[in-house]
Backbone as JSON, one array per atom type, in Angstrom:
{
  "sequence": "MMNRSIDTIFFDVGATLRYVVEDDAFSAAADKALMELAGAREPRDVFFEKLTANWKAYRKWAKDSLLDVSEMELWLQHLLPDYPAERVAPNAARLTRLWRDHDGRRVPHDGVKETLIELKRRGYKLGIIANTITETEIPDWMCHDGVADCFKTVILSSKVRLRKPDPAIYLLASRCIGSAPENCAYVGDNPVRDVEGAVDAGYGSMVLFEDAGTADREGRAPTVTPDYRIKAIPELLDLFPPRS",
  "N": [[22.89, -77.21, -30.95], [21.34, -74.69, -28.99], [19.11, -72.09, -30.13], [20.49, -68.88, -30.16], [19.01, -66.71, -29.42], [17.43, -67.38, -27.34], [16.73, -66.6, -24.07], [15.44, -67.29, -21.8], [14.2, -69.9, -19.81], [11.62, -72.07, -19.25], [10.15, -74.5, -17.07], [8.37, -77.6, -16.8], [7.18, -79.45, -13.94], [6.17, -81.93, -12.62], [7.14, -85.19, -13.28], [9.06, -84.17, -14.93], [11.02, -82.44, -13.62], [10.72, -83.69, -11.21], [9.8, -86.95, -9.92], [7.57, -89.73, -9.17], [7.96, -91.93, -6.49], [7.03, -95.06, -5.52], [5.8, -95.88, -2.33], [4.72, -97.78, 0.03], [4.25, -97.6, 2.83], [4.47, -94.86, 3.28], [2.37, -93.88, 1.66], [0.19, -95.15, 2.87], [0.15, -93.95, 5.39], [-0.44, -91.36, 4.64], [-3.0, -91.72, 3.55], [-4.45, -92.51, 5.82], [-4.23, -90.2, 7.4], [-5.57, -88.4, 5.74], [-8.21, -89.37, 5.71], [-8.87, -89.04, 8.41], [-8.66, -86.25, 8.7], [-10.62, -85.37, 6.94], [-12.81, -86.4, 8.17], [-13.9, -88.89, 7.53], [-16.63, -90.98, 6.81], [-17.08, -93.45, 5.79], [-15.92, -96.9, 5.23], [-12.42, -97.51, 4.56], [-11.84, -98.53, 1.88], [-14.23, -97.97, 0.52], [-14.37, -95.2, 0.78], [-12.05, -94.31, -0.63], [-12.54, -95.36, -3.13], [-14.73, -93.83, -3.96], [-13.56, -91.28, -3.82], [-11.53, -91.51, -5.73], [-13.06, -91.9, -8.05], [-14.38, -89.43, -8.18], [-12.17, -87.81, -8.52], [-11.2, -88.63, -11.04], [-13.32, -87.77, -12.63], [-13.12, -85.02, -12.23], [-10.59, -84.56, -13.36], [-11.1, -85.14, -16.05], [-12.92, -83.09, -16.67], [-11.25, -80.86, -16.25], [-9.27, -81.21, -18.2], [-10.82, -81.09, -20.5], [-11.9, -78.51, -20.39], [-9.69, -76.96, -20.11], [-9.07, -75.67, -17.75], [-8.31, -75.03, -14.28], [-9.13, -75.32, -10.78], [-9.26, -73.62, -7.56], [-7.83, -74.92, -4.5], [-9.74, -75.05, -2.45], [-12.18, -74.96, -3.89], [-11.83, -77.29, -5.34], [-12.11, -79.38, -3.45], [-14.59, -78.81, -2.21], [-16.45, -78.69, -4.32], [-15.88, -80.76, -6.09], [-14.3, -83.1, -5.19], [-15.05, -83.9, -2.51], [-17.91, -83.29, -2.28], [-20.12, -83.95, -0.77], [-19.45, -83.75, 1.85], [-19.21, -81.98, 5.01], [-18.96, -78.52, 4.53], [-17.85, -76.76, 6.37], [-15.92, -78.25, 7.58], [-14.33, -79.23, 5.53], [-13.47, -77.01, 3.93], [-11.58, -75.27, 5.46], [-9.49, -77.03, 5.64], [-8.58, -77.61, 3.14], [-6.1, -77.2, 1.75], [-4.29, -78.88, 3.11], [-5.57, -81.34, 2.75], [-5.25, -81.61, 0.01], [-2.48, -81.95, -0.27], [-2.15, -84.38, 1.08], [-3.68, -86.06, -0.54], [-2.12, -86.0, -2.84], [0.1, -87.33, -1.82], [-0.92, -89.82, -1.64], [-0.22, -91.24, -3.91], [2.51, -91.67, -3.65], [5.99, -90.89, -2.82], [7.52, -87.85, -3.93], [10.35, -87.14, -5.73], [13.37, -85.46, -6.81], [14.7, -85.71, -10.16], [17.89, -87.06, -11.13], [20.56, -84.77, -10.91], [19.1, -82.41, -11.09], [19.14, -80.1, -9.34], [21.81, -79.18, -9.6], [21.9, -78.65, -12.33], [19.97, -76.62, -12.68], [21.1, -74.56, -11.13], [23.45, -74.11, -12.57], [22.45, -73.31, -15.08], [21.25, -70.9, -14.4], [23.56, -69.53, -13.58], [24.78, -69.32, -16.02], [23.41, -67.28, -17.17], [20.69, -67.39, -17.84], [17.21, -66.66, -17.51], [15.01, -68.3, -15.37], [12.0, -70.21, -15.04], [8.82, -71.6, -13.93], [6.14, -73.46, -15.27], [3.34, -75.07, -14.49], [0.88, -77.62, -14.41], [-1.09, -78.14, -11.72], [-2.71, -79.24, -8.71], [-2.22, -78.36, -6.21], [-1.25, -75.54, -4.26], [0.99, -75.18, -2.79], [2.9, -77.23, -2.8], [4.96, -77.24, -4.82], [6.34, -74.71, -4.35], [7.24, -75.35, -1.72], [8.92, -77.55, -2.2], [10.88, -76.27, -3.79], [12.08, -74.57, -1.89], [12.94, -76.46, 0.03], [14.83, -78.0, -1.39], [16.67, -76.12, -2.04], [16.53, -74.51, -4.38], [14.97, -72.34, -4.83], [15.79, -69.7, -5.34], [16.59, -69.87, -7.92], [14.52, -69.52, -9.66], [12.64, -67.07, -11.33], [9.97, -66.71, -11.9], [6.95, -68.35, -11.12], [4.4, -70.18, -12.28], [1.38, -71.56, -11.56], [-1.24, -73.76, -12.3], [-3.35, -74.09, -10.51], [-3.39, -71.7, -9.23], [-3.65, -69.69, -11.18], [-5.74, -70.49, -12.71], [-5.78, -71.04, -15.49], [-4.74, -73.64, -17.76], [-2.28, -75.9, -18.99], [-2.64, -77.45, -22.19], [-3.3, -74.79, -22.94], [-2.36, -71.97, -24.68], [-2.44, -69.54, -23.4], [-1.54, -69.72, -20.75], [1.15, -70.04, -21.04], [1.82, -67.65, -22.29], [1.13, -65.85, -20.3], [3.1, -66.51, -18.43], [5.47, -65.74, -19.78], [5.04, -62.99, -19.95], [5.06, -62.32, -17.23], [7.68, -62.88, -16.49], [9.03, -61.19, -18.08], [9.92, -61.59, -20.73], [9.98, -61.96, -24.28], [7.84, -64.23, -26.04], [9.16, -65.59, -28.15], [11.73, -65.66, -27.27], [11.8, -67.53, -25.34], [12.23, -70.82, -23.99], [10.81, -74.08, -23.48], [10.73, -76.77, -21.21], [9.57, -79.95, -20.93], [7.73, -83.04, -20.22], [5.55, -84.14, -21.48], [4.38, -85.2, -24.52], [2.15, -84.23, -25.83], [0.64, -82.24, -24.29], [2.67, -80.48, -23.24], [4.35, -79.9, -25.45], [2.62, -78.98, -27.53], [1.36, -76.76, -26.31], [3.5, -74.96, -25.83], [4.43, -74.5, -28.43], [2.14, -73.41, -29.68], [1.98, -71.05, -28.27], [4.02, -69.63, -29.32], [6.61, -69.98, -28.44], [10.17, -69.95, -28.53], [11.59, -72.35, -28.53], [11.23, -75.87, -27.88], [11.81, -78.39, -25.59], [11.77, -81.78, -25.14], [11.58, -83.94, -22.48], [12.36, -87.15, -22.35], [11.66, -89.26, -20.33], [11.99, -92.57, -19.14], [9.94, -93.49, -17.57], [7.67, -92.09, -18.2], [4.88, -91.24, -20.29], [2.75, -90.3, -23.05], [-0.24, -88.98, -21.82], [-2.6, -88.05, -22.71], [-4.35, -89.28, -24.38], [-4.31, -89.11, -27.14], [-2.52, -88.71, -30.25], [0.42, -86.64, -30.57], [0.38, -83.45, -32.26], [2.39, -81.85, -33.08], [5.99, -81.64, -33.17], [8.76, -81.8, -30.86], [11.58, -79.52, -30.59], [13.96, -80.42, -29.57], [15.17, -83.39, -27.94], [15.71, -84.96, -24.85], [17.3, -87.26, -22.56], [18.05, -87.07, -19.97], [18.1, -84.64, -17.36], [20.55, -83.12, -16.96], [21.51, -82.98, -19.58], [20.59, -80.68, -20.65], [22.51, -78.78, -20.36], [24.14, -79.13, -22.49], [22.68, -78.03, -24.48], [22.12, -75.39, -23.86], [24.22, -72.9, -23.95], [26.65, -70.79, -22.18], [25.53, -67.4, -21.76], [26.96, -65.1, -21.6]],
  "CA": [[23.03, -76.05, -30.07], [20.12, -73.91, -28.89], [19.02, -70.76, -30.73], [21.13, -67.93, -29.26], [18.06, -65.69, -28.98], [16.76, -67.87, -26.13], [17.32, -66.11, -22.83], [14.55, -67.69, -20.72], [13.83, -71.32, -19.86], [10.55, -72.49, -18.34], [10.13, -75.94, -16.8], [7.34, -78.38, -16.15], [7.75, -80.04, -12.73], [5.82, -83.32, -12.46], [7.75, -86.12, -14.22], [10.17, -83.51, -15.62], [12.04, -82.17, -12.6], [10.53, -84.66, -10.12], [9.01, -88.13, -10.28], [6.94, -90.4, -8.04], [8.5, -93.2, -6.02], [6.01, -95.76, -4.74], [6.21, -96.15, -0.96], [3.46, -98.23, 0.62], [4.09, -97.07, 4.18], [4.26, -93.42, 3.13], [1.02, -93.68, 1.13], [-0.79, -95.59, 3.87], [0.09, -92.92, 6.42], [-1.15, -90.22, 4.04], [-4.41, -92.1, 3.44], [-5.03, -92.48, 7.18], [-4.35, -88.8, 7.81], [-6.59, -87.76, 4.9], [-9.52, -89.79, 6.19], [-9.11, -88.42, 9.71], [-8.85, -84.82, 8.5], [-11.9, -85.17, 6.28], [-13.89, -86.95, 8.98], [-14.51, -89.89, 6.66], [-17.69, -91.78, 7.44], [-17.14, -94.77, 5.15], [-14.7, -97.7, 5.31], [-11.34, -96.98, 3.72], [-11.99, -98.9, 0.48], [-15.37, -97.24, -0.04], [-14.0, -93.79, 0.73], [-11.09, -94.03, -1.7], [-13.19, -95.66, -4.41], [-15.52, -92.64, -4.29], [-12.64, -90.17, -4.04], [-10.86, -91.73, -7.0], [-14.04, -91.65, -9.12], [-14.57, -87.98, -8.26], [-10.92, -87.26, -9.06], [-11.17, -88.89, -12.48], [-14.31, -86.89, -13.25], [-12.55, -83.67, -12.23], [-9.5, -84.53, -14.34], [-11.69, -85.05, -17.39], [-13.45, -81.73, -16.81], [-10.14, -79.92, -16.34], [-8.62, -81.37, -19.51], [-11.75, -80.64, -21.55], [-12.12, -77.07, -20.29], [-8.38, -76.3, -19.97], [-9.14, -74.84, -16.55], [-8.17, -75.66, -12.98], [-9.79, -74.56, -9.72], [-8.5, -73.5, -6.32], [-7.91, -76.11, -3.65], [-11.02, -75.06, -1.75], [-13.21, -75.36, -4.85], [-11.59, -78.68, -5.71], [-12.67, -80.3, -2.46], [-16.0, -78.53, -1.94], [-17.31, -78.88, -5.49], [-15.54, -81.9, -6.95], [-13.8, -84.32, -4.57], [-15.88, -84.3, -1.37], [-19.04, -82.35, -2.25], [-21.14, -84.38, 0.18], [-18.92, -83.61, 3.2], [-19.51, -80.65, 5.56], [-18.07, -77.47, 4.05], [-17.14, -76.14, 7.48], [-14.77, -79.08, 7.89], [-13.49, -79.41, 4.35], [-12.9, -75.77, 3.42], [-10.35, -74.81, 6.11], [-8.45, -78.05, 5.54], [-8.42, -77.97, 1.73], [-4.69, -77.26, 1.35], [-3.69, -80.09, 3.68], [-6.19, -82.47, 2.08], [-4.64, -81.74, -1.32], [-1.14, -82.53, -0.12], [-2.3, -85.79, 1.45], [-4.16, -86.76, -1.73], [-0.94, -86.16, -3.69], [0.95, -88.34, -1.2], [-1.58, -91.11, -1.88], [0.49, -91.92, -4.99], [3.89, -91.98, -3.27], [6.88, -89.76, -2.57], [8.04, -87.16, -5.11], [11.77, -86.84, -5.56], [13.92, -84.87, -8.04], [15.56, -86.5, -11.02], [19.33, -86.85, -10.93], [21.19, -83.61, -11.51], [18.2, -81.27, -11.26], [19.62, -78.91, -8.63], [23.06, -78.72, -10.2], [21.61, -78.12, -13.66], [19.28, -75.34, -12.52], [22.07, -73.57, -10.65], [24.38, -73.8, -13.66], [21.75, -72.53, -16.11], [21.14, -69.53, -13.87], [24.9, -68.95, -13.63], [25.08, -69.04, -17.42], [22.73, -66.06, -17.57], [19.3, -67.61, -18.26], [16.1, -66.49, -16.59], [14.33, -69.58, -15.24], [10.66, -70.15, -14.48], [8.03, -72.84, -13.89], [4.74, -73.47, -15.7], [2.94, -76.42, -14.12], [-0.49, -77.99, -14.07], [-1.04, -78.74, -10.39], [-3.89, -78.96, -7.89], [-1.78, -77.79, -4.95], [-0.62, -74.23, -4.38], [2.14, -75.1, -1.88], [3.86, -78.32, -2.92], [6.12, -76.84, -5.61], [7.16, -73.77, -3.59], [7.89, -76.03, -0.6], [10.04, -78.32, -2.77], [11.92, -75.33, -4.19], [12.79, -74.14, -0.68], [13.58, -77.61, 0.67], [15.98, -78.45, -2.17], [17.6, -75.02, -2.25], [16.52, -73.99, -5.76], [13.97, -71.27, -4.93], [16.34, -68.48, -5.93], [16.87, -70.1, -9.34], [13.34, -69.22, -10.48], [12.1, -65.71, -11.26], [8.51, -66.74, -12.06], [6.34, -69.67, -10.93], [2.99, -70.13, -12.7], [0.7, -72.81, -11.23], [-2.62, -73.73, -12.82], [-4.29, -73.96, -9.4], [-3.4, -70.29, -8.83], [-4.05, -68.79, -12.28], [-6.92, -71.11, -13.34], [-5.44, -71.54, -16.82], [-4.13, -74.97, -17.71], [-1.66, -76.37, -20.22], [-1.84, -76.75, -23.19], [-3.78, -73.47, -23.35], [-1.21, -71.07, -24.84], [-2.57, -68.37, -22.53], [-0.74, -69.87, -19.53], [2.54, -69.8, -21.46], [1.97, -66.22, -22.56], [1.13, -65.21, -18.99], [4.42, -66.73, -17.83], [6.48, -64.91, -20.45], [4.81, -61.6, -19.54], [5.47, -62.15, -15.84], [9.14, -62.92, -16.37], [9.55, -60.09, -18.86], [10.58, -62.07, -21.94], [9.13, -62.22, -25.43], [7.67, -65.68, -26.22], [10.16, -66.16, -29.06], [12.99, -65.78, -26.54], [11.59, -68.52, -24.28], [12.22, -72.26, -24.26], [10.06, -74.83, -22.48], [11.2, -78.14, -20.99], [8.49, -80.74, -20.34], [7.78, -84.46, -20.53], [4.34, -84.63, -22.14], [4.5, -84.9, -25.95], [0.98, -83.5, -26.31], [0.32, -81.05, -23.5], [3.79, -79.55, -23.12], [4.86, -79.49, -26.75], [1.62, -78.18, -28.26], [1.15, -75.48, -25.65], [4.63, -74.09, -26.06], [4.45, -74.14, -29.85], [1.01, -72.52, -29.95], [2.26, -69.76, -27.64], [5.08, -68.97, -30.04], [7.9, -70.1, -27.77], [11.26, -70.13, -29.49], [12.1, -73.72, -28.57], [10.59, -76.84, -27.01], [12.67, -79.53, -25.28], [10.98, -82.87, -24.57], [12.31, -84.86, -21.61], [11.81, -88.49, -22.61], [11.93, -90.15, -19.22], [11.48, -93.91, -19.42], [8.74, -93.76, -16.79], [6.55, -91.25, -18.59], [4.33, -91.43, -21.64], [1.62, -89.4, -23.31], [-1.42, -89.35, -21.04], [-3.72, -87.25, -23.2], [-5.25, -90.12, -25.14], [-4.23, -88.87, -28.58], [-1.16, -88.51, -30.74], [0.79, -85.23, -30.68], [0.24, -82.86, -33.59], [3.64, -81.16, -33.41], [7.16, -82.32, -32.62], [9.67, -80.92, -30.13], [12.82, -79.15, -31.28], [15.04, -81.24, -29.02], [14.79, -84.46, -27.03], [16.77, -85.32, -23.92], [17.02, -88.42, -21.72], [18.41, -86.72, -18.6], [18.07, -83.19, -17.19], [21.85, -82.47, -17.2], [21.76, -82.79, -21.01], [20.23, -79.31, -20.99], [23.73, -77.98, -20.38], [24.69, -79.25, -23.85], [21.82, -77.25, -25.38], [22.08, -73.98, -23.48], [25.58, -72.44, -23.63], [26.69, -69.52, -21.43], [25.08, -66.27, -22.55], [27.92, -64.0, -21.55]],
  "C": [[21.76, -75.21, -30.14], [20.24, -72.57, -29.61], [19.55, -69.73, -29.74], [20.18, -66.84, -28.79], [17.32, -66.11, -27.72], [17.48, -67.34, -24.9], [16.54, -66.54, -21.59], [14.17, -69.16, -20.89], [12.76, -71.59, -18.81], [10.54, -74.01, -18.24], [8.75, -76.4, -16.35], [7.98, -78.97, -14.89], [7.46, -81.54, -12.64], [6.32, -84.17, -13.6], [8.89, -85.49, -15.01], [11.3, -83.23, -14.64], [11.94, -83.16, -11.44], [9.7, -85.84, -10.62], [8.52, -88.82, -9.02], [7.63, -91.73, -7.75], [7.44, -93.86, -5.15], [6.58, -96.14, -3.37], [4.95, -96.49, -0.18], [3.22, -97.64, 2.0], [3.78, -95.57, 4.15], [2.83, -93.14, 2.67], [-0.05, -94.07, 2.14], [-0.95, -94.56, 4.98], [-0.68, -91.7, 5.9], [-2.65, -90.51, 3.96], [-5.1, -92.01, 4.8], [-5.25, -91.04, 7.63], [-5.43, -88.07, 7.02], [-7.99, -88.1, 5.4], [-9.85, -89.12, 7.52], [-9.41, -86.93, 9.56], [-10.2, -84.51, 7.87], [-13.08, -85.59, 7.15], [-14.65, -88.01, 8.2], [-15.49, -90.77, 7.43], [-17.75, -93.2, 6.89], [-15.87, -95.59, 5.47], [-13.66, -97.2, 4.3], [-11.56, -97.28, 2.24], [-13.12, -98.12, -0.19], [-15.03, -95.77, -0.21], [-13.08, -93.49, -0.45], [-11.61, -94.42, -3.08], [-14.0, -94.45, -4.87], [-14.6, -91.47, -4.62], [-11.94, -90.3, -5.38], [-11.8, -91.47, -8.18], [-14.27, -90.16, -9.3], [-13.34, -87.31, -8.86], [-10.85, -87.46, -10.57], [-12.16, -87.99, -13.22], [-13.78, -85.45, -13.3], [-11.45, -83.55, -13.28], [-10.03, -84.42, -15.76], [-12.23, -83.65, -17.64], [-12.32, -80.73, -17.02], [-9.46, -80.01, -17.71], [-9.52, -80.86, -20.63], [-11.88, -79.11, -21.56], [-10.83, -76.27, -20.32], [-8.4, -75.28, -18.83], [-8.83, -75.69, -15.32], [-8.84, -74.76, -11.95], [-8.88, -74.46, -8.51], [-8.67, -74.77, -5.5], [-9.26, -76.18, -2.92], [-12.15, -75.51, -2.67], [-13.07, -76.83, -5.22], [-12.27, -79.64, -4.75], [-14.16, -80.08, -2.22], [-16.9, -78.92, -3.09], [-17.07, -80.18, -6.24], [-15.19, -83.18, -6.17], [-14.63, -84.81, -3.39], [-17.09, -83.37, -1.24], [-20.11, -82.71, -1.24], [-20.66, -84.3, 1.63], [-19.15, -82.19, 3.71], [-18.49, -79.6, 5.12], [-17.26, -76.86, 5.18], [-15.95, -76.96, 7.94], [-13.79, -79.14, 6.73], [-12.76, -78.13, 3.96], [-11.62, -75.34, 4.12], [-9.19, -75.79, 6.01], [-8.09, -78.41, 4.09], [-6.96, -78.12, 1.32], [-4.03, -78.53, 1.86], [-4.28, -81.34, 3.03], [-5.55, -82.71, 0.71], [-3.27, -82.39, -1.22], [-1.22, -84.01, 0.23], [-2.79, -86.62, 0.28], [-3.01, -86.97, -2.71], [-0.04, -87.27, -3.13], [0.36, -89.75, -1.31], [-0.83, -91.92, -2.94], [1.9, -92.36, -4.61], [4.69, -90.71, -3.01], [7.36, -89.16, -3.89], [9.46, -86.71, -4.85], [12.31, -86.27, -6.87], [14.7, -85.89, -8.86], [17.02, -86.17, -10.74], [19.79, -85.57, -11.62], [20.32, -82.38, -11.64], [18.77, -80.01, -10.61], [20.86, -78.33, -9.3], [22.82, -78.08, -11.57], [20.93, -76.75, -13.58], [20.26, -74.24, -12.09], [23.02, -73.15, -11.77], [23.7, -72.99, -14.76], [21.55, -71.09, -15.66], [22.5, -68.84, -13.96], [25.28, -68.56, -15.06], [24.3, -67.85, -17.97], [21.31, -66.21, -18.05], [18.33, -67.25, -17.13], [15.32, -67.81, -16.57], [12.95, -69.4, -14.6], [9.99, -71.52, -14.53], [6.64, -72.56, -14.43], [4.24, -74.89, -15.46], [1.44, -76.53, -13.92], [-0.44, -78.7, -12.71], [-2.28, -78.36, -9.6], [-3.51, -78.32, -6.56], [-1.05, -76.48, -5.17], [0.68, -74.15, -3.59], [3.23, -76.13, -2.14], [5.12, -77.91, -3.68], [6.95, -75.78, -4.91], [7.88, -74.42, -2.41], [9.08, -76.85, -1.09], [11.19, -77.39, -3.15], [12.75, -74.87, -3.0], [13.57, -75.29, -0.05], [14.85, -78.03, -0.06], [16.94, -77.32, -2.53], [17.66, -74.5, -3.67], [15.54, -72.83, -5.93], [14.52, -70.04, -5.62], [16.75, -68.67, -7.39], [15.73, -69.58, -10.22], [12.84, -67.8, -10.24], [10.57, -65.69, -11.29], [8.02, -68.17, -11.9], [4.85, -69.54, -11.22], [2.36, -71.5, -12.48], [-0.75, -72.72, -11.65], [-3.64, -73.56, -11.7], [-4.39, -72.52, -8.91], [-3.99, -69.39, -9.92], [-5.26, -69.29, -13.05], [-6.64, -71.69, -14.72], [-4.66, -72.84, -16.7], [-3.47, -75.3, -19.04], [-2.55, -77.42, -20.87], [-2.38, -75.42, -23.67], [-2.59, -72.53, -23.49], [-1.26, -69.86, -23.93], [-1.71, -68.49, -21.27], [0.74, -69.65, -19.84], [2.79, -68.31, -21.7], [1.95, -65.43, -21.26], [2.51, -65.33, -18.34], [5.48, -65.84, -18.46], [6.3, -63.44, -20.1], [5.32, -61.37, -18.12], [6.98, -62.12, -15.68], [9.81, -61.84, -17.18], [10.31, -60.49, -20.1], [9.57, -62.25, -23.06], [9.0, -63.74, -25.62], [8.75, -66.3, -27.1], [11.53, -66.29, -28.42], [12.92, -66.8, -25.42], [11.69, -69.93, -24.82], [11.4, -72.92, -23.16], [10.57, -76.25, -22.43], [10.09, -78.91, -20.29], [8.55, -82.17, -20.82], [6.6, -84.95, -21.36], [4.34, -84.24, -23.61], [3.27, -84.22, -26.55], [0.85, -82.17, -25.58], [1.46, -80.03, -23.51], [4.24, -79.02, -24.47], [3.87, -78.57, -27.46], [1.41, -76.81, -27.63], [2.25, -74.5, -25.92], [4.69, -73.61, -27.51], [3.34, -73.15, -30.17], [1.22, -71.13, -29.35], [3.38, -69.0, -28.35], [6.43, -69.01, -29.35], [8.98, -70.46, -28.79], [11.79, -71.54, -29.58], [11.35, -74.58, -27.56], [11.5, -78.04, -26.85], [11.82, -80.59, -24.59], [11.9, -83.78, -23.77], [11.66, -86.23, -21.74], [12.21, -89.45, -21.5], [11.28, -91.51, -19.49], [10.19, -94.21, -18.68], [7.54, -92.93, -17.17], [6.11, -91.56, -20.01], [3.19, -90.45, -21.81], [0.39, -89.9, -22.56], [-2.64, -88.59, -21.51], [-4.69, -88.05, -24.06], [-5.28, -89.86, -26.63], [-2.78, -88.61, -28.96], [-0.84, -87.02, -30.8], [0.69, -84.74, -32.11], [1.48, -82.1, -34.03], [4.78, -81.91, -32.74], [8.05, -81.33, -31.88], [10.9, -80.58, -30.98], [13.98, -80.02, -30.84], [14.45, -82.3, -28.11], [15.98, -84.79, -26.14], [16.32, -86.53, -23.09], [17.32, -88.15, -20.25], [18.49, -85.19, -18.5], [19.44, -82.54, -17.41], [22.19, -82.27, -18.68], [21.37, -81.39, -21.47], [21.48, -78.43, -21.07], [24.44, -78.07, -21.72], [23.92, -78.36, -24.82], [21.92, -75.76, -25.12], [23.47, -73.51, -23.05], [25.54, -71.16, -22.8], [26.31, -68.35, -22.33], [26.08, -65.12, -22.56], [29.12, -64.31, -22.42]]
}
């Protein structure tokens, strides 16, 4: 049973609340639209080979610096620096969404909506802390799936620049929602980034979602262990009892 002092639960989104489903037709349509929007001058294979290399270089920089940039900076400075700024800049948000769709469709895990609604009903304040390059995808999902009113605070690395596992992003989230760090729990899937960040920020509890399709992607072993481990999101209802 969870520590009764916990009154706030923050969530990761990618691989925790949602996961990627490969869809060749969906991805191909996104790739075509991305190339047209960018005004791609190279053949498809050449364009995406360059884009992927630039993306990997940006990811390494972001992980090393624990910083993220805005969508406009991402495309102008990192992903398509050799393309005309007057074309790329106004289309940065749409380019980001299409680049995300390059991987496939993102769908919620089973029981996500029902679990979030029940946790709110039980008296918990809910929030999101996510590393993401897009500023609109998560808010759009929240509205589309009818869970927007479940969350009091949404902290995205692309908006605040800070990036997990920097404890500063966790502390910013707790300040924004109005809860002391020791009264907050965090639910995430990454045994390095999510667990270490929450622990370093002094969060009262860390729950690791051990989805079969996810694994540590940080290239090193975790230095701390989570307080709880779950295999499905509805198991959170066994950990967080009604507060009233």
